[in-house]
Amino acid sequence: EVQLVESGGGLVQPGGSLRLSCETSGFTFDDYAIGWFRQAPGKEREGVSCISKENRTYTQDFVSRRFSISRDSAKNTVYLQMNRLKAGDTAVYYCAADSSGLCNWPYDYWGVGTQVTVSS
């Protein structure tokens, strides 16, 4: 059974940091790209960052100076380090797996998300 389980979300003050984890199982982790997406209330889901099977990273300009993505093959886990968080980063964050390995649509598997709330 394929699973992607996000963790690490929570309530943080503006300017704070969080590290999200996406723990995966049920597929060959090293063959897949893993992406992070987010959806704020009343807004469409948007891509945040992705790491390919060859460890190439792609991060949206609106977070590129604050967020970074990495993967640990020994743990089948991808991380999203988020620094200098802003209220506008408040959203449910999802990870997803892409079987092409190249950070291409469509993504094959999705997690259920973790809530990130940035507020004082």
Tab-separated table of N, CA and C in Angstrom:
chain	number	residue	atom	x	y	z
A	1	GLU	N	0.846	-1.196	0.000
A	1	GLU	CA	0.000	0.000	0.000
A	1	GLU	C	0.881	1.246	0.000
A	2	VAL	N	0.609	2.133	-0.921
A	2	VAL	CA	1.365	3.387	-0.994
A	2	VAL	C	0.869	4.350	0.086
A	3	GLN	N	1.823	4.929	0.788
A	3	GLN	CA	1.485	5.944	1.777
A	3	GLN	C	2.465	7.101	1.714
A	4	LEU	N	1.936	8.306	1.848
A	4	LEU	CA	2.725	9.499	2.061
A	4	LEU	C	2.126	10.177	3.289
A	5	VAL	N	2.941	10.349	4.301
A	5	VAL	CA	2.450	10.889	5.557
A	5	VAL	C	3.223	12.148	5.903
A	6	GLU	N	2.525	13.275	5.893
A	6	GLU	CA	3.140	14.552	6.242
A	6	GLU	C	3.099	14.756	7.754
A	7	SER	N	4.123	15.406	8.262
A	7	SER	CA	4.153	15.778	9.668
A	7	SER	C	4.995	17.024	9.834
A	8	GLY	N	4.927	17.608	11.025
A	8	GLY	CA	5.747	18.773	11.318
A	8	GLY	C	5.019	20.097	11.253
A	9	GLY	N	3.768	20.075	10.857
A	9	GLY	CA	3.009	21.318	10.827
A	9	GLY	C	2.635	21.767	12.222
A	10	GLY	N	2.047	22.949	12.287
A	10	GLY	CA	1.631	23.476	13.581
A	10	GLY	C	1.477	24.973	13.538
A	11	LEU	N	1.395	25.557	14.716
A	11	LEU	CA	1.263	27.001	14.876
A	11	LEU	C	2.631	27.600	15.172
A	12	VAL	N	2.983	28.616	14.419
A	12	VAL	CA	4.283	29.263	14.606
A	12	VAL	C	4.108	30.771	14.454
A	13	GLN	N	4.914	31.519	15.149
A	13	GLN	CA	4.846	32.974	15.043
A	13	GLN	C	5.524	33.457	13.769
A	14	PRO	N	5.121	34.590	13.268
A	14	PRO	CA	5.818	35.165	12.098
A	14	PRO	C	7.302	35.283	12.371
A	15	GLY	N	8.066	34.910	11.364
A	15	GLY	CA	9.515	34.912	11.511
A	15	GLY	C	10.093	33.592	11.993
A	16	GLY	N	9.225	32.694	12.421
A	16	GLY	CA	9.672	31.406	12.927
A	16	GLY	C	9.951	30.401	11.824
A	17	SER	N	10.306	29.188	12.241
A	17	SER	CA	10.668	28.122	11.311
A	17	SER	C	9.910	26.843	11.632
A	18	LEU	N	9.716	26.044	10.612
A	18	LEU	CA	9.188	24.701	10.747
A	18	LEU	C	9.881	23.805	9.736
A	19	ARG	N	9.975	22.537	10.069
A	19	ARG	CA	10.445	21.562	9.093
A	19	ARG	C	9.362	20.509	8.904
A	20	LEU	N	8.848	20.453	7.706
A	20	LEU	CA	7.854	19.435	7.379
A	20	LEU	C	8.546	18.177	6.883
A	21	SER	N	7.961	17.049	7.223
A	21	SER	CA	8.461	15.761	6.754
A	21	SER	C	7.389	15.056	5.951
A	22	CYS	N	7.828	14.351	4.937
A	22	CYS	CA	6.938	13.513	4.126
A	22	CYS	C	7.546	12.111	4.127
A	23	GLU	N	6.989	11.269	4.944
A	23	GLU	CA	7.489	9.895	5.048
A	23	GLU	C	6.703	9.016	4.085
A	24	THR	N	7.421	8.270	3.267
A	24	THR	CA	6.765	7.497	2.214
A	24	THR	C	6.988	6.003	2.397
A	25	SER	N	6.105	5.222	1.813
A	25	SER	CA	6.243	3.775	1.797
A	25	SER	C	5.387	3.209	0.678
A	26	GLY	N	5.688	1.988	0.271
A	26	GLY	CA	4.873	1.307	-0.730
A	26	GLY	C	5.301	1.499	-2.163
A	27	PHE	N	6.381	2.227	-2.394
A	27	PHE	CA	6.922	2.380	-3.750
A	27	PHE	C	8.428	2.588	-3.641
A	28	THR	N	9.098	2.519	-4.779
A	28	THR	CA	10.559	2.652	-4.786
A	28	THR	C	10.923	4.126	-4.710
A	29	PHE	N	11.240	4.559	-3.526
A	29	PHE	CA	11.444	5.980	-3.237
A	29	PHE	C	12.440	6.624	-4.192
A	30	ASP	N	13.540	5.944	-4.466
A	30	ASP	CA	14.614	6.557	-5.255
A	30	ASP	C	14.208	6.774	-6.716
A	31	ASP	N	13.127	6.170	-7.157
A	31	ASP	CA	12.673	6.338	-8.545
A	31	ASP	C	11.702	7.501	-8.721
A	32	TYR	N	11.288	8.090	-7.635
A	32	TYR	CA	10.229	9.089	-7.675
A	32	TYR	C	10.747	10.482	-7.337
A	33	ALA	N	10.113	11.458	-7.960
A	33	ALA	CA	10.238	12.837	-7.491
A	33	ALA	C	9.164	13.070	-6.430
A	34	ILE	N	9.488	13.921	-5.486
A	34	ILE	CA	8.548	14.275	-4.429
A	34	ILE	C	8.368	15.791	-4.421
A	35	GLY	N	7.116	16.196	-4.460
A	35	GLY	CA	6.813	17.626	-4.450
A	35	GLY	C	6.025	18.027	-3.223
A	36	TRP	N	6.140	19.293	-2.881
A	36	TRP	CA	5.342	19.900	-1.825
A	36	TRP	C	4.403	20.921	-2.460
A	37	PHE	N	3.170	20.891	-2.004
A	37	PHE	CA	2.135	21.799	-2.469
A	37	PHE	C	1.438	22.395	-1.246
A	38	ARG	N	0.719	23.474	-1.456
A	38	ARG	CA	-0.040	24.032	-0.345
A	38	ARG	C	-1.357	24.602	-0.848
A	39	GLN	N	-2.319	24.646	0.038
A	39	GLN	CA	-3.611	25.226	-0.287
A	39	GLN	C	-4.112	26.021	0.908
A	40	ALA	N	-4.263	27.312	0.680
A	40	ALA	CA	-4.793	28.204	1.703
A	40	ALA	C	-6.308	28.280	1.573
A	41	PRO	N	-6.998	28.647	2.642
A	41	PRO	CA	-8.462	28.742	2.589
A	41	PRO	C	-8.917	29.679	1.473
A	42	GLY	N	-9.825	29.197	0.651
A	42	GLY	CA	-10.368	30.015	-0.425
A	42	GLY	C	-9.478	30.170	-1.636
A	43	LYS	N	-8.333	29.487	-1.623
A	43	LYS	CA	-7.400	29.601	-2.745
A	43	LYS	C	-7.158	28.236	-3.382
A	44	GLU	N	-6.642	28.277	-4.589
A	44	GLU	CA	-6.310	27.034	-5.277
A	44	GLU	C	-4.999	26.471	-4.734
A	45	ARG	N	-4.847	25.174	-4.902
A	45	ARG	CA	-3.594	24.530	-4.523
A	45	ARG	C	-2.466	25.051	-5.417
A	46	GLU	N	-1.308	25.260	-4.818
A	46	GLU	CA	-0.155	25.733	-5.590
A	46	GLU	C	1.083	24.925	-5.247
A	47	GLY	N	1.929	24.787	-6.228
A	47	GLY	CA	3.183	24.097	-6.005
A	47	GLY	C	4.148	24.964	-5.229
A	48	VAL	N	4.919	24.342	-4.364
A	48	VAL	CA	5.899	25.055	-3.545
A	48	VAL	C	7.321	24.661	-3.932
A	49	SER	N	7.577	23.373	-3.926
A	49	SER	CA	8.927	22.912	-4.191
A	49	SER	C	8.876	21.451	-4.592
A	50	CYS	N	9.929	21.014	-5.284
A	50	CYS	CA	10.002	19.611	-5.701
A	50	CYS	C	11.453	19.187	-5.764
A	51	ILE	N	11.697	17.916	-5.486
A	51	ILE	CA	13.033	17.351	-5.618
A	51	ILE	C	12.941	16.117	-6.494
A	52	SER	N	13.766	16.066	-7.524
A	52	SER	CA	13.700	14.966	-8.471
A	52	SER	C	14.418	13.741	-7.920
A	53	LYS	N	14.322	12.651	-8.669
A	53	LYS	CA	15.002	11.424	-8.254
A	53	LYS	C	16.515	11.588	-8.306
A	54	GLU	N	16.970	12.586	-9.063
A	54	GLU	CA	18.403	12.860	-9.155
A	54	GLU	C	18.821	14.015	-8.247
A	55	ASN	N	17.903	14.368	-7.333
A	55	ASN	CA	18.174	15.420	-6.338
A	55	ASN	C	18.255	16.826	-6.925
A	56	ARG	N	17.697	17.007	-8.095
A	56	ARG	CA	17.543	18.386	-8.583
A	56	ARG	C	16.346	19.004	-7.873
A	57	THR	N	16.519	20.239	-7.470
A	57	THR	CA	15.454	20.901	-6.710
A	57	THR	C	14.855	22.058	-7.497
A	58	TYR	N	13.579	22.241	-7.295
A	58	TYR	CA	12.838	23.317	-7.931
A	58	TYR	C	11.978	23.963	-6.849
A	59	THR	N	12.119	25.243	-6.685
A	59	THR	CA	11.374	25.947	-5.645
A	59	THR	C	10.792	27.217	-6.234
A	60	GLN	N	9.546	27.462	-5.919
A	60	GLN	CA	8.872	28.646	-6.437
A	60	GLN	C	9.545	29.912	-5.932
A	61	ASP	N	9.542	30.912	-6.800
A	61	ASP	CA	10.215	32.175	-6.468
A	61	ASP	C	9.663	32.794	-5.182
A	62	PHE	N	8.373	32.616	-4.947
A	62	PHE	CA	7.794	33.321	-3.799
A	62	PHE	C	8.244	32.751	-2.458
A	63	VAL	N	8.930	31.606	-2.460
A	63	VAL	CA	9.460	31.059	-1.213
A	63	VAL	C	10.924	30.654	-1.338
A	64	SER	N	11.537	30.877	-2.478
A	64	SER	CA	12.855	30.289	-2.743
A	64	SER	C	13.935	30.781	-1.789
A	65	ARG	N	13.798	31.960	-1.275
A	65	ARG	CA	14.823	32.468	-0.350
A	65	ARG	C	14.549	32.056	1.088
A	66	ARG	N	13.445	31.362	1.309
A	66	ARG	CA	13.072	31.003	2.691
A	66	ARG	C	12.870	29.498	2.877
A	67	PHE	N	12.504	28.797	1.828
A	67	PHE	CA	12.208	27.362	1.930
A	67	PHE	C	13.271	26.556	1.196
A	68	SER	N	13.550	25.364	1.697
A	68	SER	CA	14.449	24.457	0.994
A	68	SER	C	13.950	23.028	1.151
A	69	ILE	N	14.209	22.239	0.126
A	69	ILE	CA	13.736	20.852	0.095
A	69	ILE	C	14.928	19.919	0.069
A	70	SER	N	14.775	18.761	0.701
A	70	SER	CA	15.834	17.754	0.699
A	70	SER	C	15.198	16.382	0.843
A	71	ARG	N	15.981	15.365	0.543
A	71	ARG	CA	15.465	14.000	0.665
A	71	ARG	C	16.500	13.106	1.322
A	72	ASP	N	16.007	12.099	2.029
A	72	ASP	CA	16.861	11.133	2.726
A	72	ASP	C	16.431	9.747	2.258
A	73	SER	N	17.222	9.156	1.404
A	73	SER	CA	16.856	7.846	0.844
A	73	SER	C	16.863	6.747	1.896
A	74	ALA	N	17.688	6.893	2.916
A	74	ALA	CA	17.735	5.868	3.970
A	74	ALA	C	16.427	5.831	4.757
A	75	LYS	N	15.734	6.958	4.786
A	75	LYS	CA	14.487	7.041	5.543
A	75	LYS	C	13.257	7.164	4.650
A	76	ASN	N	13.464	7.150	3.335
A	76	ASN	CA	12.336	7.324	2.393
A	76	ASN	C	11.516	8.561	2.736
A	77	THR	N	12.207	9.622	3.044
A	77	THR	CA	11.542	10.827	3.556
A	77	THR	C	12.061	12.069	2.837
A	78	VAL	N	11.160	12.984	2.582
A	78	VAL	CA	11.507	14.285	2.023
A	78	VAL	C	11.138	15.351	3.046
A	79	TYR	N	11.993	16.357	3.124
A	79	TYR	CA	11.795	17.429	4.092
A	79	TYR	C	11.582	18.759	3.373
A	80	LEU	N	10.814	19.613	4.015
A	80	LEU	CA	10.676	20.997	3.561
A	80	LEU	C	11.013	21.892	4.748
A	81	GLN	N	12.170	22.512	4.677
A	81	GLN	CA	12.589	23.444	5.717
A	81	GLN	C	12.031	24.817	5.385
A	82	MET	N	11.266	25.355	6.296
A	82	MET	CA	10.621	26.650	6.068
A	82	MET	C	11.108	27.644	7.108
A	83	ASN	N	11.744	28.697	6.653
A	83	ASN	CA	12.290	29.724	7.539
A	83	ASN	C	11.601	31.060	7.287
A	84	ARG	N	11.717	31.941	8.263
A	84	ARG	CA	11.159	33.300	8.155
A	84	ARG	C	9.714	33.244	7.672
A	85	LEU	N	8.945	32.451	8.346
A	85	LEU	CA	7.558	32.243	7.930
A	85	LEU	C	6.731	33.508	8.075
A	86	LYS	N	5.774	33.627	7.154
A	86	LYS	CA	4.893	34.782	7.117
A	86	LYS	C	3.439	34.321	7.231
A	87	ALA	N	2.567	35.233	7.545
A	87	ALA	CA	1.153	34.895	7.639
A	87	ALA	C	0.636	34.305	6.328
A	88	GLY	N	1.165	34.788	5.232
A	88	GLY	CA	0.744	34.299	3.924
A	88	GLY	C	1.155	32.874	3.624
A	89	ASP	N	1.996	32.298	4.478
A	89	ASP	CA	2.384	30.888	4.307
A	89	ASP	C	1.381	29.944	4.960
A	90	THR	N	0.402	30.490	5.658
A	90	THR	CA	-0.618	29.669	6.295
A	90	THR	C	-1.389	28.877	5.255
A	91	ALA	N	-1.410	27.571	5.414
A	91	ALA	CA	-2.062	26.693	4.448
A	91	ALA	C	-1.961	25.261	4.938
A	92	VAL	N	-2.679	24.385	4.252
A	92	VAL	CA	-2.435	22.958	4.401
A	92	VAL	C	-1.365	22.575	3.388
A	93	TYR	N	-0.344	21.910	3.864
A	93	TYR	CA	0.780	21.519	3.011
A	93	TYR	C	0.676	20.024	2.722
A	94	TYR	N	0.797	19.703	1.442
A	94	TYR	CA	0.697	18.326	0.969
A	94	TYR	C	1.998	17.914	0.287
A	95	CYS	N	2.362	16.658	0.423
A	95	CYS	CA	3.419	16.119	-0.419
A	95	CYS	C	2.815	15.133	-1.402
A	96	ALA	N	3.510	14.958	-2.517
A	96	ALA	CA	3.017	14.098	-3.579
A	96	ALA	C	4.198	13.459	-4.291
A	97	ALA	N	3.961	12.285	-4.855
A	97	ALA	CA	5.014	11.523	-5.516
A	97	ALA	C	4.740	11.410	-7.009
A	98	ASP	N	5.789	11.626	-7.798
A	98	ASP	CA	5.710	11.597	-9.260
A	98	ASP	C	6.578	10.467	-9.801
A	99	SER	N	5.968	9.507	-10.483
A	99	SER	CA	6.696	8.326	-10.944
A	99	SER	C	7.671	8.614	-12.081
A	100	SER	N	7.547	9.761	-12.738
A	100	SER	CA	8.517	10.081	-13.788
A	100	SER	C	9.878	10.418	-13.179
A	101	GLY	N	9.840	10.812	-11.893
A	101	GLY	CA	11.087	11.174	-11.230
A	101	GLY	C	11.580	12.571	-11.548
A	102	LEU	N	10.796	13.306	-12.350
A	102	LEU	CA	11.306	14.564	-12.892
A	102	LEU	C	10.534	15.794	-12.436
A	103	CYS	N	9.655	15.635	-11.468
A	103	CYS	CA	8.802	16.742	-10.993
A	103	CYS	C	7.822	17.180	-12.077
A	104	ASN	N	7.218	16.211	-12.724
A	104	ASN	CA	6.240	16.478	-13.771
A	104	ASN	C	4.841	16.109	-13.322
A	105	TRP	N	3.869	16.853	-13.873
A	105	TRP	CA	2.467	16.430	-13.693
A	105	TRP	C	2.194	15.249	-14.617
A	106	PRO	N	1.224	14.391	-14.222
A	106	PRO	CA	0.518	14.408	-12.946
A	106	PRO	C	1.319	13.682	-11.874
A	107	TYR	N	1.030	14.020	-10.639
A	107	TYR	CA	1.619	13.297	-9.531
A	107	TYR	C	0.752	12.079	-9.230
A	108	ASP	N	1.388	10.994	-8.902
A	108	ASP	CA	0.678	9.721	-8.790
A	108	ASP	C	0.026	9.515	-7.425
A	109	TYR	N	0.696	9.923	-6.405
A	109	TYR	CA	0.215	9.664	-5.044
A	109	TYR	C	0.303	10.944	-4.213
A	110	TRP	N	-0.664	11.086	-3.305
A	110	TRP	CA	-0.742	12.278	-2.474
A	110	TRP	C	-0.921	11.903	-1.004
A	111	GLY	N	-0.375	12.741	-0.142
A	111	GLY	CA	-0.645	12.628	1.272
A	111	GLY	C	-1.910	13.391	1.634
A	112	VAL	N	-2.278	13.334	2.890
A	112	VAL	CA	-3.511	13.986	3.342
A	112	VAL	C	-3.276	15.401	3.863
A	113	GLY	N	-2.017	15.779	4.002
A	113	GLY	CA	-1.719	17.159	4.351
A	113	GLY	C	-1.446	17.388	5.827
A	114	THR	N	-0.753	18.497	6.088
A	114	THR	CA	-0.495	18.937	7.449
A	114	THR	C	-0.717	20.453	7.497
A	115	GLN	N	-1.371	20.910	8.537
A	115	GLN	CA	-1.726	22.312	8.647
A	115	GLN	C	-0.552	23.124	9.179
A	116	VAL	N	-0.271	24.213	8.501
A	116	VAL	CA	0.713	25.194	8.967
A	116	VAL	C	-0.019	26.514	9.174
A	117	THR	N	0.073	27.038	10.375
A	117	THR	CA	-0.564	28.307	10.694
A	117	THR	C	0.491	29.262	11.235
A	118	VAL	N	0.615	30.387	10.585
A	118	VAL	CA	1.581	31.403	10.996
A	118	VAL	C	0.794	32.585	11.555
A	119	SER	N	0.925	32.773	12.856
A	119	SER	CA	0.131	33.809	13.515
A	119	SER	C	0.769	34.188	14.836
A	120	SER	N	0.602	35.448	15.201
A	120	SER	CA	1.079	35.896	16.498
A	120	SER	C	-0.037	35.811	17.534
